[in-house]
Tab-separated table of C-alpha atoms in Angstrom:
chain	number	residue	atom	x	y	z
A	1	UNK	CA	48.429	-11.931	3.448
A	2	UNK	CA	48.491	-9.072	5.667
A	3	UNK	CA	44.847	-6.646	5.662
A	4	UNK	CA	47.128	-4.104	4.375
A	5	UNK	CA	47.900	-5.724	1.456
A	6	UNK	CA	44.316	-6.641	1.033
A	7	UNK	CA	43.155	-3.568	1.086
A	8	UNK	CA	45.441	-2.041	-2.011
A	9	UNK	CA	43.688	-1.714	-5.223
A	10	UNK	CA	44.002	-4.255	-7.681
A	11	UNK	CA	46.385	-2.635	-10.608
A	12	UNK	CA	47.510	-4.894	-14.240
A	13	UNK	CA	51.371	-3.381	-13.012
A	14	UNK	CA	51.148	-5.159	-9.908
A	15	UNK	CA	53.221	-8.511	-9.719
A	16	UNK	CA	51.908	-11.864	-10.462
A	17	UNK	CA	52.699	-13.320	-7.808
A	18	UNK	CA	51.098	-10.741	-5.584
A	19	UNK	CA	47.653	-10.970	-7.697
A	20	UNK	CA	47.303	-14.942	-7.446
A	21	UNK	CA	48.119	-14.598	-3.598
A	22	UNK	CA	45.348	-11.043	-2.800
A	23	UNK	CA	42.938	-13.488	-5.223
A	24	UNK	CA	43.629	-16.980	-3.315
A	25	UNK	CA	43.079	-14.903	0.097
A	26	UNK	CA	39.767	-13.294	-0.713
A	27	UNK	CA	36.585	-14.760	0.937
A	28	UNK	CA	34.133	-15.638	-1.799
A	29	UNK	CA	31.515	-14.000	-0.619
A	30	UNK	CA	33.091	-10.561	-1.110
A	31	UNK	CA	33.867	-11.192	-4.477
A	32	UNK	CA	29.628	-11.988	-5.032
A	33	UNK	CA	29.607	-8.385	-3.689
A	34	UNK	CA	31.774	-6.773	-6.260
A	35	UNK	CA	29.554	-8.514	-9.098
A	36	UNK	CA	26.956	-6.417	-10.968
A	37	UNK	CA	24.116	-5.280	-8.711
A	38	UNK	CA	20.411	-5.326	-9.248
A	39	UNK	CA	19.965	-2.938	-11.666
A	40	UNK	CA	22.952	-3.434	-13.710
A	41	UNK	CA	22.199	-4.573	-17.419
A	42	UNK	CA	23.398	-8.393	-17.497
A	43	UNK	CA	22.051	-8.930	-21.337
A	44	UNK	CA	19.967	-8.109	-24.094
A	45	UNK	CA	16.761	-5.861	-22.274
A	46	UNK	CA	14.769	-6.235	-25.733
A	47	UNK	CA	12.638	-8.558	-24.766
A	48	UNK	CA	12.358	-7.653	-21.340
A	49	UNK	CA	8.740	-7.051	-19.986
A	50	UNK	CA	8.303	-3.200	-19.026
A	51	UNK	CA	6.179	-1.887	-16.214
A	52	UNK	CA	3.216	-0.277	-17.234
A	53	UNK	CA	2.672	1.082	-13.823
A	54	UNK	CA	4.337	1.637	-10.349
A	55	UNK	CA	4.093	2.901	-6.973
A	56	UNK	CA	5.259	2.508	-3.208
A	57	UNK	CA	2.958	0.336	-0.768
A	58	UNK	CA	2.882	2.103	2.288
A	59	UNK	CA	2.358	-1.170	5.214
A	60	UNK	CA	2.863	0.607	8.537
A	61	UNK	CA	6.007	2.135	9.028
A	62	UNK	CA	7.614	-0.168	5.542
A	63	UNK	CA	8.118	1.251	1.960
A	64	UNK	CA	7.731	-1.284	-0.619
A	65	UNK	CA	8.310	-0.461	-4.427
A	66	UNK	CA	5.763	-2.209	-6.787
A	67	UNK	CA	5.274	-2.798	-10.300
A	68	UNK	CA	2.851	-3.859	-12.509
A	69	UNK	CA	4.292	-5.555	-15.567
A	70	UNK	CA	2.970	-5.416	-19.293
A	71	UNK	CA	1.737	-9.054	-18.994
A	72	UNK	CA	-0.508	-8.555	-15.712
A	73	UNK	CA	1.985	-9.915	-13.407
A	74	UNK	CA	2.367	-7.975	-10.097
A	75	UNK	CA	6.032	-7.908	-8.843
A	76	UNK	CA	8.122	-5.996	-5.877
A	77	UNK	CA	11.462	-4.639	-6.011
A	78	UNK	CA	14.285	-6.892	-4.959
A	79	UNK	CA	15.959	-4.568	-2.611
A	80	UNK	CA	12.523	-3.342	-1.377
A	81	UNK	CA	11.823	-6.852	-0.074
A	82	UNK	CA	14.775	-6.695	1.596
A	83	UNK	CA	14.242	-2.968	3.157
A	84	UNK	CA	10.523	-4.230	4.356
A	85	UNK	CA	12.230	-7.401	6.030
A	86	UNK	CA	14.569	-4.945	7.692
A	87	UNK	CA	17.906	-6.252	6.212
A	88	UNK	CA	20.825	-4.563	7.788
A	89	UNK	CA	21.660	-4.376	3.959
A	90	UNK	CA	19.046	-3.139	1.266
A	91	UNK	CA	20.489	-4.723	-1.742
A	92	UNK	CA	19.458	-7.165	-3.641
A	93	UNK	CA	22.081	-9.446	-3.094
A	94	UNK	CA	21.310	-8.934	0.574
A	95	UNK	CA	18.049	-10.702	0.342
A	96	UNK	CA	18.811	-13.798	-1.751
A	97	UNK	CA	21.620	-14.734	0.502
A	98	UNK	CA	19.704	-14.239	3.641
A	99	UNK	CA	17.177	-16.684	2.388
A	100	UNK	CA	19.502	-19.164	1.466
A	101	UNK	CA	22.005	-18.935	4.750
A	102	UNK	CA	22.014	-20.814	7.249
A	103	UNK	CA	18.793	-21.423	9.500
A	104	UNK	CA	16.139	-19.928	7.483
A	105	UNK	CA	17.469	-21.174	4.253
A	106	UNK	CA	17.267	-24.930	5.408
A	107	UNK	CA	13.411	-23.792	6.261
A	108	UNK	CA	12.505	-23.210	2.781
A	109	UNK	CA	10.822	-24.909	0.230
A	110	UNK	CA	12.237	-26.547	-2.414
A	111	UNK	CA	9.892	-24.830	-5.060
A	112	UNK	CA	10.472	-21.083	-3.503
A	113	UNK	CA	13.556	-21.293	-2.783
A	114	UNK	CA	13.976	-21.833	-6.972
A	115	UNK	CA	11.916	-18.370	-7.380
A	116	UNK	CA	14.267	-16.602	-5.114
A	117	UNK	CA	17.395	-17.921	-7.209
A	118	UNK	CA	15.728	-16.863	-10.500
A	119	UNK	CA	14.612	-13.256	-10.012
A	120	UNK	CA	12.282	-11.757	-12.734
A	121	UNK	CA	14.254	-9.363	-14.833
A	122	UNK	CA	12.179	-6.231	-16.359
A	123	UNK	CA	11.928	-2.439	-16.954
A	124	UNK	CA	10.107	0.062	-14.364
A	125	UNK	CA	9.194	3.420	-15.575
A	126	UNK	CA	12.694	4.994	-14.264
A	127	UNK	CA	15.203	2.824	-15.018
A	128	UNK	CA	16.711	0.638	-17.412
A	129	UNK	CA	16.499	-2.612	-15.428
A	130	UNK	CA	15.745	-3.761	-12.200
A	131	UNK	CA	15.334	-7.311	-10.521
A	132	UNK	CA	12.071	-8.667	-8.340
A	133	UNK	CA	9.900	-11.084	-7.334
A	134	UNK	CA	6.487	-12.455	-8.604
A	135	UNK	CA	4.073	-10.801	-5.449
A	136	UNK	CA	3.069	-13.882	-3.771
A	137	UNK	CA	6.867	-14.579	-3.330
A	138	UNK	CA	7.553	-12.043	-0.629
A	139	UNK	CA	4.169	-13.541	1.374
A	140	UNK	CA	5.389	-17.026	0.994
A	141	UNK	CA	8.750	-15.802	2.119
A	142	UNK	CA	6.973	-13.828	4.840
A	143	UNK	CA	4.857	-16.957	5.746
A	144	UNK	CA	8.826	-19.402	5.675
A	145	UNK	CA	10.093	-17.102	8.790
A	146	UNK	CA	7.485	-16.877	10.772
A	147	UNK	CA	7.356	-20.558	10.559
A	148	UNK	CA	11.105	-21.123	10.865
A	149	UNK	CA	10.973	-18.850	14.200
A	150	UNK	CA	7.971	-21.021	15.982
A	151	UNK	CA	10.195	-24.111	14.914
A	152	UNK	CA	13.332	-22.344	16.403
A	153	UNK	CA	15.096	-22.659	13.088
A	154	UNK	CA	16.205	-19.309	12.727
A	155	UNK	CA	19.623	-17.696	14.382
A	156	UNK	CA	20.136	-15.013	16.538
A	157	UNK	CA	20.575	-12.639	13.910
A	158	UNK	CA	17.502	-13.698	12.005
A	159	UNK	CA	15.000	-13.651	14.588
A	160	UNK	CA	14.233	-10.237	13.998
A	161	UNK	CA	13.167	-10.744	10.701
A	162	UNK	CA	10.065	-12.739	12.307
A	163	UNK	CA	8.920	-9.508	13.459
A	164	UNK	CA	9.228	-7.656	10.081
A	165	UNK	CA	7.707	-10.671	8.405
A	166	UNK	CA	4.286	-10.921	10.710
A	167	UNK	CA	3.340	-7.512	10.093
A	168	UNK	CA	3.276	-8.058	6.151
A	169	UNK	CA	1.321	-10.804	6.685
A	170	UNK	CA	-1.123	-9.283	8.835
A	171	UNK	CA	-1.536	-6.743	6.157
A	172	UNK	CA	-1.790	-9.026	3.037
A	173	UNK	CA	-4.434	-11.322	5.094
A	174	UNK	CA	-6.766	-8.386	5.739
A	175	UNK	CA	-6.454	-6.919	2.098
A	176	UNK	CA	-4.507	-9.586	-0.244
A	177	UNK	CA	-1.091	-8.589	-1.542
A	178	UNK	CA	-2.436	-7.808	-5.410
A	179	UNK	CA	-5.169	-5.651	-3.843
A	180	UNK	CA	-2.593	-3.420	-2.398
A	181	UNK	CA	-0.051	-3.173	-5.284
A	182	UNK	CA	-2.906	-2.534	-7.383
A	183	UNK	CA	-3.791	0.471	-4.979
A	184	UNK	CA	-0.423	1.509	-5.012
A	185	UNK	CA	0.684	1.442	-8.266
A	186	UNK	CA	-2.781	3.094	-9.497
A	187	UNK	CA	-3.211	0.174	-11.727
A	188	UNK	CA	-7.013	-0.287	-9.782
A	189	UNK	CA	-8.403	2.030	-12.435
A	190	UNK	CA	-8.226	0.222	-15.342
A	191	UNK	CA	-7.849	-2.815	-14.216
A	192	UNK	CA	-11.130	-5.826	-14.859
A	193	UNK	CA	-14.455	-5.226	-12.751
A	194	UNK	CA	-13.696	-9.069	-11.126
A	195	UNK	CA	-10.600	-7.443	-9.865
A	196	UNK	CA	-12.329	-4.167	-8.608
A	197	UNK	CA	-14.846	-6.384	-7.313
A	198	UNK	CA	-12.328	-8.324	-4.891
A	199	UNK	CA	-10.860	-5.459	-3.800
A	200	UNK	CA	-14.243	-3.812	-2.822
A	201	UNK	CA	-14.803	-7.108	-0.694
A	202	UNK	CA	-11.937	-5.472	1.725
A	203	UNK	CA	-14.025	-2.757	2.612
A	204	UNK	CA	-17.441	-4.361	3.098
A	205	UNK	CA	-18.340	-6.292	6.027
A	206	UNK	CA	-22.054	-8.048	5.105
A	207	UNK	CA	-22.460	-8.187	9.010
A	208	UNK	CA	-23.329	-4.656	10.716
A	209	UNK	CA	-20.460	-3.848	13.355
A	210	UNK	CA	-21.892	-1.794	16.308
A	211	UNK	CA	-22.001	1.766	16.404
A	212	UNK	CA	-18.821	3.936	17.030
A	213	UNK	CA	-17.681	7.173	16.468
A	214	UNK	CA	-16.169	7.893	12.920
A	215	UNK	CA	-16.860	11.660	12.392
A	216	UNK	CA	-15.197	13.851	14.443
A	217	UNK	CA	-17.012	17.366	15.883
A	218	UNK	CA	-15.114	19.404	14.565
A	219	UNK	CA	-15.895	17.914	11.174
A	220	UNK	CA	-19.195	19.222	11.607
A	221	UNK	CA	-18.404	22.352	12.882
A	222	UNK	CA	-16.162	22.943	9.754
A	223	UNK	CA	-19.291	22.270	7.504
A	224	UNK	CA	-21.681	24.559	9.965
A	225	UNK	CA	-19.205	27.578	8.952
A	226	UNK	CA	-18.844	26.627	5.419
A	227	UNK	CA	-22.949	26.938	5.199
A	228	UNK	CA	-23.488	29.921	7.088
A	229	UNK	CA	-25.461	27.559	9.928
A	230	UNK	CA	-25.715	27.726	13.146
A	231	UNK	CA	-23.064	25.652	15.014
A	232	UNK	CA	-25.237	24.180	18.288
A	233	UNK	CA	-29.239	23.783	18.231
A	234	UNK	CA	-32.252	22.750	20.517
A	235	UNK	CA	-33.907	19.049	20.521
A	236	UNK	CA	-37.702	19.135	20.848
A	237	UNK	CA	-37.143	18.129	24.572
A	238	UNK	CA	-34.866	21.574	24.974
A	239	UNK	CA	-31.638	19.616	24.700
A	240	UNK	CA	-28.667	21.380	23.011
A	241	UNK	CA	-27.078	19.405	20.628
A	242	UNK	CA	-24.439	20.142	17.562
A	243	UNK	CA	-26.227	21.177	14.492
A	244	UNK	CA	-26.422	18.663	12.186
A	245	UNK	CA	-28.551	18.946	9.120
A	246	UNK	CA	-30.215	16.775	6.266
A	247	UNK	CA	-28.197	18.008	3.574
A	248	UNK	CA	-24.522	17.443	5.812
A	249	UNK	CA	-25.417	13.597	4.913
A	250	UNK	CA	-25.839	14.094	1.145
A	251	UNK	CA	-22.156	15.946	2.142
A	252	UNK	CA	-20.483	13.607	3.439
A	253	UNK	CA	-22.084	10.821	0.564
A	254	UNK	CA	-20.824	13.188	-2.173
A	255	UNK	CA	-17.133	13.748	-0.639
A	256	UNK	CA	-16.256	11.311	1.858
A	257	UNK	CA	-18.167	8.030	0.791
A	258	UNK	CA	-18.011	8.380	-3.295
A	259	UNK	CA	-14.350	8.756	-4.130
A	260	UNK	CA	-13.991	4.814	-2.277
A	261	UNK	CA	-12.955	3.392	-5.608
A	262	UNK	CA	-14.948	5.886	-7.628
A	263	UNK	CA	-18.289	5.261	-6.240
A	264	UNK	CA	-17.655	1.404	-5.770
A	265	UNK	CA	-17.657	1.064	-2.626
A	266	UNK	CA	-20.847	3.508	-2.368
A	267	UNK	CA	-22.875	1.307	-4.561
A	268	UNK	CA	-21.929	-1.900	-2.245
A	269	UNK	CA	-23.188	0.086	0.452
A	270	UNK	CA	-26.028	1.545	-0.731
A	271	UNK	CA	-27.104	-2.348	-1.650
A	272	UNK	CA	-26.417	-4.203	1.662
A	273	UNK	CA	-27.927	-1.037	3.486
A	274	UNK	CA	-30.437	0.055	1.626
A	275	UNK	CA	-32.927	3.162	2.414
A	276	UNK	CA	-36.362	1.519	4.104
A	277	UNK	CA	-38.656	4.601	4.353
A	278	UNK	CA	-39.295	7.825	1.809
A	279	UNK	CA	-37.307	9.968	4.460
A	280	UNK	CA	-34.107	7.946	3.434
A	281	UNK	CA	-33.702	6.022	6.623
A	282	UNK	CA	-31.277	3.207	7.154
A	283	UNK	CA	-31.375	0.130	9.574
A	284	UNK	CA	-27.264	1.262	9.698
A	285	UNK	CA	-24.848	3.868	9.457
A	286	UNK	CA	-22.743	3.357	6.100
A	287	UNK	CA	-19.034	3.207	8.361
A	288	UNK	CA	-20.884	0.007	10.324
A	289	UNK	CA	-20.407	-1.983	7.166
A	290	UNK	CA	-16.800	-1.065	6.751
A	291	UNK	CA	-13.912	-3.726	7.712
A	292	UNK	CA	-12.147	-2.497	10.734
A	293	UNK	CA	-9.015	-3.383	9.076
A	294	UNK	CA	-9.392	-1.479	6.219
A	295	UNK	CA	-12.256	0.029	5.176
A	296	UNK	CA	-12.106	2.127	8.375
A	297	UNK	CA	-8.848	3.210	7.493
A	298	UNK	CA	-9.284	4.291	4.279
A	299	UNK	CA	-12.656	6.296	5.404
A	300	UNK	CA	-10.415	8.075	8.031
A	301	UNK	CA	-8.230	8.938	5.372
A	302	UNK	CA	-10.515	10.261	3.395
A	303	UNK	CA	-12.139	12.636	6.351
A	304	UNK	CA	-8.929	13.945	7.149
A	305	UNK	CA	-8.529	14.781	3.380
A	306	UNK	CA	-11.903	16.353	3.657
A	307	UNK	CA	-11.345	18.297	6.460
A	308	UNK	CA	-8.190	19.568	5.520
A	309	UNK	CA	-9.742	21.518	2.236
A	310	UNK	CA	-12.446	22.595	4.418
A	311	UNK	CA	-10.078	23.925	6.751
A	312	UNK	CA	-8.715	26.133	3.903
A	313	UNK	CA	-12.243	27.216	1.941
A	314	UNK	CA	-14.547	29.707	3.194
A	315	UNK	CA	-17.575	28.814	0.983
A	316	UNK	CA	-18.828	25.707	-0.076
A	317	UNK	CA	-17.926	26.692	-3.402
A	318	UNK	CA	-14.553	27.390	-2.849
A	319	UNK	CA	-14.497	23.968	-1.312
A	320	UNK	CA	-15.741	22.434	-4.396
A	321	UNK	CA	-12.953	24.042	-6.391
A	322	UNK	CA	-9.958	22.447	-4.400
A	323	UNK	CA	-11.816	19.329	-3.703
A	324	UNK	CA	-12.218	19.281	-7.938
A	325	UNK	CA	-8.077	20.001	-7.995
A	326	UNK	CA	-7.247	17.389	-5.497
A	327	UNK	CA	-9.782	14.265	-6.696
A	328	UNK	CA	-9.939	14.902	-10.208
A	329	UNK	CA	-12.850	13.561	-12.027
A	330	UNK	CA	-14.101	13.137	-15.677
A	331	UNK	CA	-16.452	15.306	-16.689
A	332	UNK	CA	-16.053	17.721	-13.446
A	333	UNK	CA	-19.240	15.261	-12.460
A	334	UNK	CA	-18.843	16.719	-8.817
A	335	UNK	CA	-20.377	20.116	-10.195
A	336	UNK	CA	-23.765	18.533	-10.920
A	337	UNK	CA	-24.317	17.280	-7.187
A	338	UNK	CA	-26.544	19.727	-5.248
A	339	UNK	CA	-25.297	20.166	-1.422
């Protein structure tokens, strides 16, 4: 059978004889291509379990879409796990038959190799259907081809899936995978104080680190215009030094420190590294009890939010206002706190 021929949409007016020979010549994989894809409706979807929250996990330069499902289970997107391994092709299909070909498949185990071949169908928020993958699925798989490539299992093409698949796991083993999806999806604010309570273990370190620089100048210079103060002052030796008064510290606790998990994270702090004299000293700086791999992150985050509405005010007040607008809190509780 020429390509040609191949190529010619199937019609019912075409001969038999022409149908049984284009069918006989087809590769069987192309005809899994042509089935229904990931999101397309395969059966009843009454009893389906619906998403009750979702969101994208940003880890490094990978998009991941997550879901939370009515019954507490935390799943990702088929074709996202296939985007984050860096698939040539994003759908779903794409993924299961990469982990069953050959080389990585034979590196599999028996028991996750069965959750890969039996997807979890259920509805997100925006569609009718889609297909994924109980969470700890894509860090098992993630965990299969990084062992597969030190046993030189994998081919050629595969290898550079290893890549893909260490930096998820270097992400889930500094946070956890449900930590993240949990994050992502939003579902962290209602979720059981346990759970908050494991995810506030990813910021802490019980262990002071040493001292490095977390604040930059010119965050200090944006809160010495804000006030009205002076931007440099003299040390009782005659040194000139930035100005940095009490009150920038009850600042920086109100704005950078308590919107970690609504105050969480502040209250873990403030009880590891607690004050020691009536002046409100501490043996440590609050950032020397954050994890390098993530609670450092998320406090630069937060600075740069900070920062960025400071750039934009020219009162404290005004600051307020847009910091109100862009961390929204019950009760406007962020009026009561005296800078």
């Amino acid at each position: 059978m020429t390509d040609k021929k191949k190529d010619k949409p199937l019609s019912i007016d075409i001969p038999f004889d022409e149908a049984l020979e284009r069918f006989i010549g087809t590769d069987p994989k192309e005809l899994e291509d042509v089935k229904d894809d990931d999101d397309t409706p395969t059966g009843s979807e009454i009893d389906l379990p619906k998403a009750t929250h979702q969101g994208q996990m940003t880890v490094g330069d990978l998009l991941l879409d997550c879901y939370v499902l009515g019954d507490g289970r935390r799943v990702f997107h088929k074709r996202g796990m296939a985007r984050a391994l860096g698939l040539k092709s994003e759908g779903g299909n794409a993924f299961m038959k990469t982990m069953s070909g050959k080389g990585l498949g034979s590196g599999l185990p028996s028991a996750l190799r069965e959750k890969i071949n039996n997807p979890i169908n259920f509805k997100p928020l925006t569609q009718d259907l889609a297909h994924g993958y109980d969470a700890d699925v894509l860090a098992d798989v993630a965990k299969a081809i990084v062992a597969a490539d030190r046993d030189g299992k994998l081919t050629k093409a595969q290898s550079r899936l290893a890549v893909r698949a260490q930096i998820l796991l270097n992400a889930f083993a500094k946070v956890g995978v449900v930590a993240l999806i949990d994050e992502a999806t939003g579902y962290q604010q209602i979720r059981d104080p346990k759970a908050l309570r494991i995810l506030i273990q990813q910021y802490i370190d019980e262990e002071k680190r040493e001292w490095e620089k977390q604040f930059p100048d010119s965050y200090y210079d944006d809160l010495n215009r804000l006030y009205g103060s002076k931007s440099l002052t003299k040390t009782g030796t005659g040194a000139v030094i930035q100005n940095r008064p009490q009150h920038f510290g009850k600042f920086t606790r109100s704005y950078v420190y308590q919107p970690l998990e609504n105050g969480a994270v502040l209250e873990e702090l403030d009880r590891i590294n607690p004050k020691i004299d009536a002046k409100g000293t501490r043996k440590a700086r609050f950032h020397q009890h954050l994890t390098l791999g993530y609670g450092i992150e998320k406090l630069k985050r937060q600075v740069q939010e900070v920062q960025t509405l400071m750039a934009v005010s020219d009162t404290v007040t005004q600051f307020k206002k847009l910091f109100m607008k862009r961390f929204p809190k019950k009760g406007d509780q962020y009026d009561l706190l005296d800078d």
